[in-house]
Each structure stands twice: as structure tokens, then as C-alpha cells.
Tab-separated table of C-alpha atoms and ligand atoms in Angstrom:
chain	number	residue	atom	x	y	z
F	1	MET	CA	0.000	0.000	0.000
F	2	GLU	CA	1.164	3.496	-0.844
F	3	ASN	CA	2.524	5.539	2.048
F	4	TYR	CA	1.199	9.059	2.159
F	5	ASP	CA	2.610	11.979	4.116
F	6	TYR	CA	-0.839	13.499	4.497
F	7	ASP	CA	-4.470	12.505	4.187
F	8	LEU	CA	-5.186	15.912	2.698
F	9	PHE	CA	-2.849	18.462	1.177
F	10	VAL	CA	-4.470	21.837	0.544
F	11	ILE	CA	-2.971	24.343	-1.893
F	12	GLY	CA	-4.063	27.827	-0.907
F	13	ALA	CA	-4.908	29.156	2.562
F	14	GLY	CA	-7.813	31.389	1.599
F	15	SER	CA	-11.306	31.173	3.026
F	16	GLY	CA	-12.160	27.842	1.400
F	17	GLY	CA	-8.792	26.151	1.836
F	18	VAL	CA	-8.456	27.102	5.489
F	19	ARG	CA	-11.952	25.872	6.319
F	20	ALA	CA	-11.420	22.560	4.512
F	21	ALA	CA	-8.050	22.078	6.227
F	22	ARG	CA	-9.323	22.904	9.726
F	23	VAL	CA	-12.445	20.784	9.515
F	24	SER	CA	-10.553	17.855	7.995
F	25	ALA	CA	-7.956	18.000	10.772
F	26	SER	CA	-10.688	18.196	13.411
F	27	LEU	CA	-12.163	15.037	11.904
F	28	GLY	CA	-8.863	13.258	12.491
F	29	ALA	CA	-7.134	13.702	9.131
F	30	LYS	CA	-3.452	14.527	8.817
F	31	VAL	CA	-3.491	17.805	6.929
F	32	ALA	CA	-1.049	20.339	5.517
F	33	VAL	CA	-1.753	23.575	3.717
F	34	ALA	CA	0.662	25.410	1.441
F	35	GLU	CA	0.363	29.152	1.012
F	36	GLU	CA	2.852	31.237	-0.950
F	37	ARG	CA	1.392	34.674	-0.190
F	38	TYR	CA	-0.753	35.478	2.839
F	39	LEU	CA	-2.925	33.490	5.217
F	40	GLY	CA	-6.604	34.234	4.732
F	41	GLY	CA	-6.394	34.717	0.969
F	42	THR	CA	-8.118	37.442	-0.995
F	43	CYS	CA	-10.989	37.967	1.450
F	44	VAL	CA	-8.822	38.740	4.451
F	45	ASN	CA	-5.946	40.506	2.710
F	46	VAL	CA	-7.157	42.317	-0.398
F	47	GLY	CA	-10.899	41.758	-0.473
F	48	CYS	CA	-13.925	41.642	1.780
F	49	VAL	CA	-12.296	42.603	5.074
F	50	PRO	CA	-10.132	45.613	4.138
F	51	LYS	CA	-12.841	46.705	1.695
F	52	LYS	CA	-15.450	46.819	4.467
F	53	LEU	CA	-13.053	48.777	6.689
F	54	PHE	CA	-12.560	51.285	3.861
F	55	VAL	CA	-16.329	51.497	3.383
F	56	TYR	CA	-16.713	52.365	7.085
F	57	GLY	CA	-13.931	54.923	6.738
F	58	SER	CA	-15.428	56.518	3.661
F	59	HIS	CA	-18.858	56.985	5.212
F	60	PHE	CA	-17.635	59.415	7.859
F	61	ALA	CA	-17.667	62.305	5.378
F	62	GLU	CA	-21.460	62.101	5.203
F	63	ASP	CA	-21.744	61.322	8.906
F	64	PHE	CA	-19.927	64.559	9.801
F	65	GLU	CA	-22.268	66.497	7.516
F	66	ASP	CA	-25.390	64.759	8.831
F	67	ALA	CA	-24.287	65.328	12.426
F	68	GLU	CA	-24.730	69.086	12.111
F	69	ALA	CA	-28.503	68.858	11.738
F	70	TYR	CA	-28.456	66.768	14.912
F	71	GLY	CA	-26.747	69.581	16.756
F	72	TRP	CA	-23.114	68.491	16.530
F	73	GLN	CA	-20.419	70.841	15.349
F	74	ALA	CA	-17.673	68.637	14.024
F	75	GLY	CA	-15.584	71.514	12.756
F	76	ASP	CA	-13.697	71.025	9.536
F	77	PRO	CA	-12.932	67.291	9.320
F	78	LYS	CA	-9.817	66.296	7.410
F	79	PHE	CA	-8.994	62.895	6.040
F	80	HIS	CA	-5.533	61.344	6.402
F	81	TRP	CA	-5.118	58.388	4.051
F	82	PRO	CA	-1.997	56.822	5.629
F	83	THR	CA	-3.859	56.503	8.936
F	84	LEU	CA	-6.737	54.544	7.429
F	85	ARG	CA	-4.467	52.476	5.162
F	86	ASP	CA	-2.039	51.540	7.924
F	87	ASN	CA	-4.649	50.893	10.622
F	88	LYS	CA	-6.381	48.630	8.138
F	89	SER	CA	-3.086	46.839	7.425
F	90	ARG	CA	-2.478	46.321	11.138
F	91	GLU	CA	-5.886	44.694	11.471
F	92	ILE	CA	-5.142	42.458	8.486
F	93	GLU	CA	-1.846	41.406	10.086
F	94	ARG	CA	-3.739	40.563	13.266
F	95	LEU	CA	-6.132	38.441	11.225
F	96	ASN	CA	-3.218	36.700	9.492
F	97	GLY	CA	-2.102	35.681	12.983
F	98	VAL	CA	-5.608	34.541	13.890
F	99	TYR	CA	-5.686	32.339	10.795
F	100	GLU	CA	-2.301	30.874	11.647
F	101	GLY	CA	-3.577	30.078	15.142
F	102	LEU	CA	-6.768	28.508	13.820
F	103	LEU	CA	-4.777	26.204	11.566
F	104	THR	CA	-2.052	25.214	13.994
F	105	ASP	CA	-4.515	24.754	16.868
F	106	ALA	CA	-6.447	22.366	14.652
F	107	GLY	CA	-3.218	20.451	14.005
F	108	VAL	CA	-2.772	21.592	10.400
F	109	GLU	CA	0.797	21.983	9.210
F	110	ILE	CA	1.428	25.245	7.357
F	111	LEU	CA	4.001	25.422	4.572
F	112	ALA	CA	4.808	28.982	3.521
F	113	GLU	CA	5.664	27.855	0.011
F	114	ARG	CA	4.264	27.729	-3.462
F	115	ALA	CA	3.084	24.171	-4.048
F	116	VAL	CA	2.651	22.509	-7.423
F	117	LEU	CA	1.323	19.113	-8.370
F	118	THR	CA	3.875	16.654	-9.725
F	119	GLY	CA	1.420	13.770	-10.089
F	120	PRO	CA	-2.076	12.696	-9.081
F	121	HIS	CA	-0.938	12.094	-5.476
F	122	SER	CA	2.257	14.114	-5.338
F	123	ILE	CA	3.194	17.718	-4.704
F	124	ARG	CA	6.344	19.746	-4.549
F	125	ALA	CA	6.223	22.539	-1.993
F	126	GLY	CA	9.396	24.585	-2.246
F	127	ASN	CA	12.097	21.902	-2.357
F	128	THR	CA	10.084	19.269	-0.550
F	129	SER	CA	8.399	16.370	-2.320
F	130	ILE	CA	5.209	15.249	-0.661
F	131	LYS	CA	2.741	12.428	-1.163
F	132	ALA	CA	-0.887	13.011	-0.258
F	133	ARG	CA	-3.879	10.701	-0.334
F	134	ASN	CA	-6.074	13.651	-1.365
F	135	ILE	CA	-5.193	17.035	-2.796
F	136	LEU	CA	-7.418	20.105	-2.632
F	137	VAL	CA	-6.759	23.024	-4.969
F	138	ALA	CA	-8.093	26.205	-3.389
F	139	THR	CA	-5.923	28.773	-5.121
F	140	GLY	CA	-8.611	31.425	-5.635
F	141	SER	CA	-8.596	34.044	-8.339
F	142	TRP	CA	-6.600	37.032	-9.487
F	143	PRO	CA	-7.681	40.383	-10.970
F	144	VAL	CA	-7.789	40.606	-14.751
F	145	VAL	CA	-6.816	43.801	-16.573
F	146	PRO	CA	-7.997	43.926	-20.188
F	147	PRO	CA	-5.390	44.848	-22.782
F	148	PHE	CA	-5.302	48.511	-23.859
F	149	PRO	CA	-2.399	50.892	-24.460
F	150	GLY	CA	-1.154	51.909	-21.028
F	151	SER	CA	-2.986	49.133	-19.181
F	152	ASP	CA	0.173	48.590	-17.111
F	153	LEU	CA	-0.478	52.012	-15.549
F	154	ALA	CA	-3.754	50.780	-14.062
F	155	VAL	CA	-3.864	49.349	-10.560
F	156	THR	CA	-6.250	46.616	-9.452
F	157	SER	CA	-7.956	46.062	-6.118
F	158	ASN	CA	-4.731	44.354	-4.971
F	159	GLU	CA	-2.823	47.631	-5.077
F	160	ALA	CA	-5.753	49.892	-4.200
F	161	PHE	CA	-5.515	48.720	-0.600
F	162	TYR	CA	-1.913	49.915	-0.303
F	163	LEU	CA	-1.762	53.147	-2.356
F	164	PRO	CA	1.231	55.252	-1.291
F	165	GLU	CA	-0.848	58.386	-1.888
F	166	PHE	CA	-4.568	58.979	-1.980
F	167	PRO	CA	-5.689	60.122	-5.458
F	168	ARG	CA	-7.382	63.482	-5.923
F	169	ARG	CA	-9.028	62.187	-9.121
F	170	ALA	CA	-9.643	58.506	-9.839
F	171	LEU	CA	-10.965	56.599	-12.824
F	172	ILE	CA	-12.471	53.196	-12.200
F	173	ILE	CA	-12.987	50.889	-15.166
F	174	GLY	CA	-15.667	48.203	-14.826
F	175	GLY	CA	-19.175	47.889	-13.524
F	176	GLY	CA	-19.202	44.910	-11.168
F	177	TYR	CA	-18.975	44.491	-7.403
F	178	ILE	CA	-15.471	45.915	-7.059
F	179	ALA	CA	-15.987	48.907	-9.370
F	180	VAL	CA	-19.072	50.223	-7.565
F	181	GLU	CA	-17.670	49.476	-4.119
F	182	PHE	CA	-14.436	51.359	-4.804
F	183	ALA	CA	-16.287	54.210	-6.509
F	184	GLY	CA	-18.117	54.713	-3.201
F	185	ILE	CA	-14.935	54.339	-1.153
F	186	PHE	CA	-12.841	56.795	-3.163
F	187	ALA	CA	-15.702	59.302	-3.462
F	188	GLY	CA	-16.468	59.122	0.263
F	189	LEU	CA	-12.806	59.669	1.094
F	190	GLY	CA	-12.794	62.813	-1.005
F	191	ALA	CA	-11.631	61.894	-4.508
F	192	GLU	CA	-13.317	63.032	-7.706
F	193	VAL	CA	-14.418	59.693	-9.114
F	194	THR	CA	-15.303	58.698	-12.653
F	195	LEU	CA	-16.598	55.198	-13.293
F	196	ALA	CA	-16.476	54.014	-16.902
F	197	TYR	CA	-18.587	50.997	-17.764
F	198	ARG	CA	-18.685	49.445	-21.217
F	199	GLY	CA	-22.408	48.486	-21.202
F	200	GLU	CA	-25.835	50.111	-20.963
F	201	LEU	CA	-26.137	49.795	-17.191
F	202	PHE	CA	-23.661	48.500	-14.613
F	203	LEU	CA	-24.104	45.574	-12.184
F	204	ARG	CA	-25.211	43.200	-14.896
F	205	GLY	CA	-27.011	40.227	-13.368
F	206	PHE	CA	-28.590	42.230	-10.555
F	207	ASP	CA	-32.210	43.410	-10.448
F	208	ALA	CA	-32.738	46.168	-13.033
F	209	GLY	CA	-34.709	48.371	-10.648
F	210	ILE	CA	-31.909	48.158	-8.089
F	211	ARG	CA	-29.275	48.903	-10.755
F	212	ARG	CA	-31.071	52.036	-11.923
F	213	PHE	CA	-31.617	53.128	-8.321
F	214	VAL	CA	-27.915	52.714	-7.471
F	215	LEU	CA	-26.978	54.678	-10.560
F	216	GLU	CA	-29.121	57.600	-9.374
F	217	GLU	CA	-27.784	57.429	-5.827
F	218	MET	CA	-24.173	57.300	-7.002
F	219	ALA	CA	-24.729	60.282	-9.267
F	220	THR	CA	-26.301	62.193	-6.353
F	221	LYS	CA	-23.167	61.493	-4.342
F	222	GLY	CA	-21.094	63.045	-7.096
F	223	VAL	CA	-19.676	59.969	-8.862
F	224	ASP	CA	-19.413	60.638	-12.593
F	225	VAL	CA	-20.759	57.384	-14.057
F	226	ARG	CA	-20.112	57.068	-17.784
F	227	LEU	CA	-22.068	54.229	-19.371
F	228	ASN	CA	-21.395	52.746	-22.819
F	229	THR	CA	-17.830	53.958	-22.372
F	230	ARG	CA	-14.697	51.939	-23.010
F	231	ILE	CA	-11.184	52.952	-22.126
F	232	ALA	CA	-9.032	53.434	-25.245
F	233	SER	CA	-5.665	54.328	-23.711
F	234	VAL	CA	-3.870	55.631	-20.649
F	235	GLU	CA	-0.684	57.631	-20.864
F	236	ARG	CA	1.479	59.149	-18.175
F	237	VAL	CA	1.864	62.890	-18.732
F	238	GLY	CA	3.911	64.460	-15.980
F	239	ASP	CA	2.346	63.566	-12.655
F	240	ARG	CA	-1.062	62.682	-14.084
F	241	LEU	CA	-2.580	59.906	-16.156
F	242	HIS	CA	-4.157	61.035	-19.394
F	243	CYS	CA	-7.066	58.753	-20.312
F	244	ARG	CA	-8.813	58.521	-23.662
F	245	PHE	CA	-12.134	56.792	-24.192
F	246	ASP	CA	-13.618	55.199	-27.290
F	247	ASP	CA	-16.025	58.121	-27.715
F	248	ALA	CA	-13.009	60.441	-28.065
F	249	THR	CA	-13.543	62.038	-24.660
F	250	ARG	CA	-10.509	62.492	-22.403
F	251	LEU	CA	-9.881	62.665	-18.704
F	252	ASP	CA	-6.890	63.443	-16.509
F	253	VAL	CA	-6.643	61.523	-13.267
F	254	ASP	CA	-4.102	60.508	-10.621
F	255	LEU	CA	-5.207	56.896	-10.461
F	256	VAL	CA	-6.711	54.396	-12.881
F	257	MET	CA	-8.151	51.271	-11.315
F	258	ALA	CA	-9.281	48.306	-13.377
F	259	ALA	CA	-12.106	46.392	-11.679
F	260	THR	CA	-12.808	44.206	-14.647
F	261	GLY	CA	-13.249	40.776	-13.133
F	262	ARG	CA	-11.130	38.070	-11.563
F	263	ALA	CA	-9.854	34.961	-13.308
F	264	PRO	CA	-9.300	31.543	-11.665
F	265	ALA	CA	-5.695	31.269	-10.416
F	266	SER	CA	-4.867	27.919	-11.963
F	267	ALA	CA	-1.751	28.573	-14.063
F	268	ASP	CA	1.565	26.825	-13.417
F	269	LEU	CA	0.231	24.489	-10.765
F	270	GLY	CA	1.534	21.328	-12.419
F	271	PHE	CA	-1.847	20.281	-13.743
F	272	GLU	CA	-0.301	18.689	-16.837
F	273	ALA	CA	1.813	16.412	-14.646
F	274	ALA	CA	-1.210	15.447	-12.563
F	275	GLY	CA	-3.565	15.239	-15.537
F	276	VAL	CA	-6.001	17.851	-14.160
F	277	VAL	CA	-7.927	19.590	-16.931
F	278	THR	CA	-9.030	23.218	-16.884
F	279	ALA	CA	-11.584	25.141	-18.928
F	280	ALA	CA	-10.606	27.851	-21.418
F	281	ASN	CA	-10.830	30.571	-18.733
F	282	GLY	CA	-8.653	28.559	-16.340
F	283	ALA	CA	-11.534	27.336	-14.169
F	284	ILE	CA	-11.213	23.789	-12.877
F	285	PRO	CA	-14.329	21.759	-13.709
F	286	VAL	CA	-15.533	19.684	-10.747
F	287	ASP	CA	-18.453	17.373	-10.006
F	288	ASP	CA	-20.991	17.794	-7.196
F	289	SER	CA	-18.385	16.553	-4.692
F	290	TYR	CA	-15.737	18.999	-5.988
F	291	ARG	CA	-13.754	16.189	-7.623
F	292	THR	CA	-11.728	17.203	-10.655
F	293	ASN	CA	-11.257	14.748	-13.524
F	294	VAL	CA	-8.433	13.192	-11.469
F	295	PRO	CA	-9.630	11.032	-8.575
F	296	HIS	CA	-8.477	12.400	-5.207
F	297	VAL	CA	-7.727	15.860	-6.615
F	298	TYR	CA	-10.439	18.277	-5.513
F	299	ALA	CA	-10.999	21.971	-6.138
F	300	ILE	CA	-13.173	24.623	-4.474
F	301	GLY	CA	-13.693	28.374	-4.324
F	302	ASP	CA	-12.913	31.022	-6.927
F	303	VAL	CA	-10.704	28.629	-8.897
F	304	ILE	CA	-13.773	26.574	-9.886
F	305	ASP	CA	-15.514	29.820	-10.901
F	306	ARG	CA	-19.034	29.029	-9.735
F	307	LEU	CA	-19.767	31.891	-7.363
F	308	GLN	CA	-16.760	34.000	-6.386
F	309	LEU	CA	-17.978	34.577	-2.845
F	310	THR	CA	-16.192	33.811	0.430
F	311	PRO	CA	-19.132	32.095	2.186
F	312	VAL	CA	-19.629	29.883	-0.874
F	313	ALA	CA	-15.964	28.806	-0.840
F	314	ILE	CA	-16.303	28.061	2.887
F	315	ALA	CA	-19.415	25.952	2.297
F	316	GLU	CA	-17.609	24.061	-0.473
F	317	GLY	CA	-14.614	23.491	1.810
F	318	MET	CA	-16.897	22.105	4.531
F	319	CYS	CA	-18.426	19.718	2.011
F	320	VAL	CA	-15.077	18.346	0.896
F	321	ALA	CA	-13.898	17.851	4.472
F	322	HIS	CA	-17.075	16.122	5.627
F	323	ASN	CA	-17.394	13.953	2.559
F	324	LEU	CA	-13.765	12.836	2.767
F	325	PHE	CA	-13.365	12.325	6.492
F	326	ALA	CA	-16.842	11.931	7.985
F	327	GLY	CA	-18.285	9.696	5.307
F	328	GLY	CA	-20.820	12.310	4.321
F	329	SER	CA	-22.420	13.094	0.979
F	330	ARG	CA	-22.957	16.798	1.479
F	331	GLN	CA	-23.576	19.180	-1.373
F	332	VAL	CA	-23.733	22.949	-1.479
F	333	ASP	CA	-27.147	24.369	-2.311
F	334	TYR	CA	-26.468	27.185	-4.777
F	335	ALA	CA	-30.113	28.255	-4.863
F	336	ASN	CA	-30.910	31.550	-3.194
F	337	VAL	CA	-27.357	32.483	-2.227
F	338	PRO	CA	-27.721	35.934	-0.670
F	339	THR	CA	-25.138	38.561	-1.457
F	340	ALA	CA	-24.366	42.180	-0.680
F	341	ILE	CA	-22.517	44.869	-2.559
F	342	PHE	CA	-21.024	47.453	-0.251
F	343	CYS	CA	-21.553	50.338	-2.596
F	344	GLN	CA	-23.179	53.361	-1.003
F	345	PRO	CA	-25.952	52.864	-0.156
F	346	ASN	CA	-25.432	49.081	0.113
F	347	ILE	CA	-27.208	46.497	-1.991
F	348	GLY	CA	-28.503	43.304	-0.411
F	349	THR	CA	-30.180	40.663	-2.497
F	350	VAL	CA	-31.485	37.106	-2.377
F	351	GLY	CA	-33.354	35.212	-5.068
F	352	PRO	CA	-33.862	35.959	-8.745
F	353	THR	CA	-34.111	39.428	-10.251
F	354	GLU	CA	-37.581	40.651	-11.198
F	355	GLU	CA	-36.704	40.052	-14.854
F	356	ARG	CA	-35.706	36.444	-14.227
F	357	ALA	CA	-38.555	35.799	-11.774
F	358	ARG	CA	-41.087	36.825	-14.454
F	359	GLU	CA	-39.728	34.040	-16.645
F	360	ILE	CA	-39.921	31.462	-13.860
F	361	TYR	CA	-43.218	32.503	-12.242
F	362	PRO	CA	-45.983	33.515	-14.674
F	363	GLU	CA	-47.977	35.015	-11.816
F	364	LEU	CA	-45.448	37.236	-10.137
F	365	ALA	CA	-46.500	39.915	-7.676
F	366	VAL	CA	-43.934	42.649	-7.104
F	367	TYR	CA	-44.060	44.639	-3.881
F	368	GLU	CA	-41.916	47.717	-3.862
F	369	SER	CA	-41.221	50.577	-1.532
F	370	SER	CA	-38.949	53.580	-1.925
F	371	PHE	CA	-38.564	56.042	0.914
F	372	LYS	CA	-36.280	58.492	2.647
F	373	PRO	CA	-34.587	56.781	5.612
F	374	MET	CA	-35.765	58.262	8.923
F	375	LYS	CA	-32.270	59.523	9.742
F	376	HIS	CA	-32.378	61.813	6.728
F	377	THR	CA	-35.714	63.412	7.619
F	378	VAL	CA	-33.613	65.467	10.028
F	379	SER	CA	-30.221	65.421	8.286
F	380	GLY	CA	-31.848	66.639	5.088
F	381	ARG	CA	-29.755	64.307	2.929
F	382	GLY	CA	-31.530	63.296	-0.277
F	383	GLU	CA	-30.502	59.621	-0.074
F	384	ARG	CA	-33.359	57.139	-0.499
F	385	THR	CA	-33.874	53.437	0.153
F	386	LEU	CA	-35.459	50.934	-2.257
F	387	MET	CA	-36.936	47.592	-1.209
F	388	LYS	CA	-38.510	44.930	-3.385
F	389	LEU	CA	-40.239	41.690	-2.490
F	390	LEU	CA	-41.099	39.234	-5.251
F	391	VAL	CA	-43.932	36.795	-4.610
F	392	ASN	CA	-45.077	33.816	-6.655
F	393	ALA	CA	-48.808	34.554	-6.573
F	394	GLU	CA	-49.605	30.929	-7.414
F	395	ASP	CA	-48.476	29.600	-4.045
F	396	ASP	CA	-47.849	32.899	-2.178
F	397	ARG	CA	-44.157	32.060	-1.670
F	398	VAL	CA	-41.726	34.956	-1.363
F	399	VAL	CA	-39.096	34.144	-3.970
F	400	ALA	CA	-36.769	37.129	-3.737
F	401	ALA	CA	-35.923	40.239	-1.754
F	402	HIS	CA	-33.808	43.082	-3.093
F	403	MET	CA	-32.755	46.187	-1.257
F	404	CYS	CA	-30.584	49.235	-1.734
F	405	GLY	CA	-30.173	51.195	1.457
F	406	PRO	CA	-28.151	51.380	4.671
F	407	GLU	CA	-27.307	47.960	6.139
F	408	ALA	CA	-28.982	46.148	3.235
F	409	GLY	CA	-26.645	43.183	3.726
F	410	GLU	CA	-27.578	42.868	7.400
F	411	ILE	CA	-31.288	42.961	6.606
F	412	ILE	CA	-31.210	40.609	3.620
F	413	GLN	CA	-29.181	38.015	5.554
F	414	GLY	CA	-32.149	37.559	7.894
F	415	LEU	CA	-34.700	37.524	5.108
F	416	SER	CA	-32.688	34.937	3.207
F	417	VAL	CA	-33.352	32.413	6.001
F	418	ALA	CA	-37.095	32.990	5.641
F	419	ILE	CA	-36.954	32.717	1.857
F	420	LYS	CA	-34.832	29.567	2.007
F	421	ALA	CA	-37.326	28.094	4.460
F	422	GLY	CA	-40.137	28.767	1.964
F	423	ALA	CA	-41.908	31.604	3.787
F	424	THR	CA	-45.077	32.916	2.156
F	425	LYS	CA	-46.226	36.491	1.806
F	426	ALA	CA	-48.850	35.646	4.448
F	427	ASP	CA	-45.968	34.704	6.812
F	428	PHE	CA	-44.316	38.048	6.131
F	429	ASP	CA	-47.638	39.874	6.643
F	430	SER	CA	-48.305	38.164	9.971
F	431	THR	CA	-44.808	38.978	11.254
F	432	ILE	CA	-44.769	41.967	13.588
F	433	GLY	CA	-42.402	44.688	12.486
F	434	ILE	CA	-39.659	46.204	14.620
F	435	HIS	CA	-40.402	49.881	14.854
F	436	PRO	CA	-38.910	52.202	13.796
F	437	THR	CA	-36.608	50.383	11.390
F	438	ALA	CA	-36.208	50.272	7.640
F	439	ALA	CA	-36.435	46.475	7.803
F	440	GLU	CA	-40.047	46.579	9.044
F	441	GLU	CA	-41.003	47.794	5.578
F	442	PHE	CA	-40.465	44.213	4.370
F	443	VAL	CA	-43.313	42.970	6.613
F	444	THR	CA	-45.675	45.866	5.966
F	445	MET	CA	-45.844	45.908	2.169
F	446	ARG	CA	-49.589	45.499	1.547
F	447	GLU	CA	-50.312	46.393	-2.084
F	448	ALA	CA	-48.454	44.843	-5.008
F	449	ALA	CA	-46.948	47.515	-7.241
F	450	ARG	CA	-47.171	45.216	-10.275
Y	1	LIG	P1	-17.351	41.322	-11.786
Y	1	LIG	O1	-17.333	40.108	-12.606
Y	1	LIG	O2	-18.375	41.511	-10.747
Y	1	LIG	O3	-17.448	42.580	-12.752
Y	1	LIG	C1	-16.521	42.789	-13.778
Y	1	LIG	C2	-16.895	44.065	-14.496
Y	1	LIG	O4	-15.891	44.391	-15.427
Y	1	LIG	C3	-18.198	43.933	-15.266
Y	1	LIG	O5	-18.892	45.149	-15.177
Y	1	LIG	C4	-17.704	43.686	-16.680
Y	1	LIG	O6	-18.593	44.158	-17.663
Y	1	LIG	C5	-16.449	44.504	-16.714
Y	1	LIG	N1	-15.485	44.002	-17.678
Y	1	LIG	C6	-15.060	42.738	-17.841
Y	1	LIG	N2	-14.155	42.664	-18.832
Y	1	LIG	C7	-14.011	43.921	-19.316
Y	1	LIG	C8	-13.245	44.482	-20.362
Y	1	LIG	N3	-12.443	43.730	-21.117
Y	1	LIG	N4	-13.350	45.798	-20.604
Y	1	LIG	C9	-14.192	46.558	-19.847
Y	1	LIG	N5	-14.940	46.092	-18.848
Y	1	LIG	C10	-14.850	44.773	-18.580
Y	1	LIG	O7	-15.876	41.436	-11.223
Y	1	LIG	P2	-15.212	42.280	-10.068
Y	1	LIG	O8	-13.824	42.456	-10.508
Y	1	LIG	O9	-16.028	43.467	-9.727
Y	1	LIG	O10	-15.281	41.273	-8.837
Y	1	LIG	C11	-14.889	39.912	-8.992
Y	1	LIG	C12	-15.752	39.005	-8.177
Y	1	LIG	O11	-15.406	39.115	-6.833
Y	1	LIG	C13	-17.238	39.354	-8.228
Y	1	LIG	O12	-17.890	38.761	-9.304
Y	1	LIG	C14	-17.740	38.834	-6.925
Y	1	LIG	O13	-18.152	37.507	-7.089
Y	1	LIG	C15	-16.539	38.934	-6.024
Y	1	LIG	N6	-16.698	40.068	-5.114
Y	1	LIG	C16	-17.669	40.011	-4.160
Y	1	LIG	C17	-17.864	41.073	-3.315
Y	1	LIG	C18	-18.944	41.025	-2.294
Y	1	LIG	O14	-19.440	39.951	-1.991
Y	1	LIG	N7	-19.382	42.168	-1.757
Y	1	LIG	C19	-17.041	42.270	-3.377
Y	1	LIG	C20	-16.064	42.230	-4.423
Y	1	LIG	C21	-15.918	41.165	-5.245
Y	1	LIG	P3	-19.838	43.290	-18.199
Y	1	LIG	O15	-20.888	43.345	-17.148
Y	1	LIG	O16	-20.234	44.017	-19.448
Y	1	LIG	O17	-19.324	41.924	-18.458
């Protein structure tokens, strides 16, 4: 019988890899994880966590303004970028330590090395050759910058978290999660922000009503959103970046950030030697148990390119661990995965868009409410909140909830439990609201708008 060094060897200590490694070790497996960059992966280091800290930081500008109507005189607030950047980095370093502790406490061996497959059961990590009964590829994804003259002058989200200087004027290219989140961050922190999106309306795939609403809110906050606009070139001229667009317009900025998607990080991992196949975009195809085409080589998270979301990678990692070492046959349920975009105001969403729901449910009732949040009745700010509830009128089931407004993610997380459990509109109606909250609107929507 073959002698293996480990029951499970994980490549990549991001959200999914760490969870799979920890749970496997807690189930008695001998586990190692190799990580060449930073513990915690994209989410902890250059994603969700520092992004949310920046979102908090960027909101203070409005908070200082709003405070005046509530009687506070905050003086003339000034923003100091190095303070936010470095305090954020300190917190990330603390979290790196927490992740290290979580792994070592669980008995997982950490190899701070790049690991590559050398066969279906073998890995080389640094100079060490290792044999593993099972291998899990959890290498995540990496930002993609489309080719255009001067594209090398553009930063991605990776660098945006560590900018030496805060830009006075910033151009963001793209119209997905990262583009709208960073547009809000940079604008809140005081930059003049232009967002250039190639299509008709950004946030493709999200509910159209929510997308239009966010567009209006972003414009109100001073972000210059240019739709149907492609970058043609970027050139350094003195201390600024001279940008040209395909419609012949031009713009001078201090920073160009490409937020144009993330590709699976699957290159140069020794897949040829192991016989693991990848799709044209680098994604690793897997079955319902996250098995690749090679038995005992598994893959989860961004590198399989299903849903590039931390909690999804974690759920996939749990599945692999349980199925391998607890004899389970778990699967991840990809239906009704809730998600939030931390643009300003936030988007929270669960279930299909209204457009998609109309195709699935011929008798769709749409409940909708748009209002000024209570806080702004006194602050005078023009910001509004939009909430939508989609109901299959045939069986009264609530099939989706969409929101754009403060704390939308917090509110939709709760609603997603109800929707997953199959709650009906009658259940929502008979639920007592919490007053005064924005969330109570979801249980007091009486008349369908459409
Ligand atoms: P997204 O896939 O969300 O968006 C990419 C954007 O870039 C789209 O608007 C796309 O346009 C545009 N784009 C793609 N290629 C080009 C090109 N060649 N030229 C111009 N524009 C282009 O990617 P992000 O980078 O924003 O984020 C990556 C993933 O990370 C997200 O999909 C999400 O899963 C995850 N994420 C999650 C967050 C959260 O949970 N809050 C936060 C941040 C990221 P088009 O629509 O026309 O294709």
C-alpha cells in the first residue's frame, strides 16, 4: 500500500482552503496547507475585510455632515489616508495571525511555500516532495486587466488597498462588485471619481430596478458614471494619467483602477503532470463533490468559478472535508445564495431578479417601496432606500428580496433564512415589524406595485 505523508494536502490558505483544512484535521485527518502569499487569501488581505473597513472609513464624510442637523459641530474634518491604510493593514496582520492560530490549533501543518502538483498524489512545496492521499486546490482568483495601451499604468484592487498616496481624481474601469464598491470608497474619502462601464447599465445580473436606483444614488453622491464607455488608452503625462475613451472624450486623473473581473488562479500548478484539466478561462471543472477529472484531486472556491464569494468557498470546503473524512455526501445548495454589494448605499439581495422571476413565475406579484430613511428626515440628505419583495402569486411564496439602502446586507441576511425556508407572503404579513426600522417595511408591504 502506498505511504502518504498526508491525508489531505491543501494548496491555498484562503477562506475555502483554510476551512477545509481545519475541519478535515478536526475530523482526524493529517493535513497540511501550502500558502505562498498570505494566510486568509483574498478575502482577508485584499478583499472583503479591508474593503469593508474602507467602506466604514469613507462613510464618515457624510456622517460629519449629517451630524450638524443633529446639533453636533464637528468643525472642519480632514482625512488622512496613511492613517486609514495603515490601521487597516495592522488589522489584516492581526487576522493573518488569527488564521495561523486557527490552523495550527487544529493540528494543520502550514508550509509557507508555493506548491505545485507533480502527479495525481504528489506535490512539490518549495524543495520538498510530498505524497498526499487527497489534494485540494483552493488557489482562488486574481484580478484581470484587459489589454489597452497603457494598461500597465492601471492598478487593481490588490494595489488599491496599499496606495502610497490617496488620489485626488480617480478613474475606475468596470461595472461589477469591485468597481461600484471602490467608486463609493474613493468618493467618500474625497476623490473626484469617474466610473467608466462598457455596457448600458452597470451591475449586470442584478435586479434592473436596483441597478437604476444605485446609478441615481451614485450620481447624487457626485460619482461621474459614464455608461457605454470603453477605455481606449492611458498615458502618463507628468504627474497625471491622461485617459482617452472610445467616444473620443478624455480625462486626466491621478489613479486608474481596473475592476474588470477576476480569473481563476490555476496557471503553473503542475496540472499537466497530474492530468487535471481546466476550462478555457482557467476554471477547474468539478463534479458535485468537488472532484476534478483526477480522482483524489479536488478543487473549491474562486478557482472553480461558480460563485466568487467567500461564504460559498467556505461551504464548499466544509463539504469536501465532511465527505472525505466523515463519510458524508454533502452538497452545497447554490439556490438563493444571498449577497451584498457594499456600494453606497449598500445592496442586499437574495433570489432571482424581477426580470428572471417573471420568466420562472408567470404570476409574479412585485411589492416595492422607496422612501427616505428616517435619519435623513432630520439630516436633510436626499438619499433614499429601495426595497422589493417578489412573490409567486400561485403559491404565495416569497421568492426574492432586493434592497438598496443602509445595512442592506444585514437585513437581507435575515430575510434569506425565511426565503430559504419557503416563507409565504402571508408569513411576512403576519410577522410583527420592529419599529422604527427600515427592515419593518419588508413585513408591511400590503399592495403589489405590479
Ligand atoms: P465582476 O465580474 O463583478 O465585474 C466585472 C466588471 O468588469 C463587469 O462590469 C464587466 O462588464 C467589466 N469588464 C469585464 N471585462 C471587461 C473588459 N475587457 N473591458 C471593460 N470592462 C470589462 O468582477 P469584479 O472584478 O467586480 O469582482 C470579482 C468578483 O469578486 C465578483 O464577481 C464577486 O463575485 C466577487 N466580489 C464580491 C464582493 C462582495 O461579496 N461584496 C465584493 C467584491 C468582489 P460586463 O458586465 O459588461 O461583463
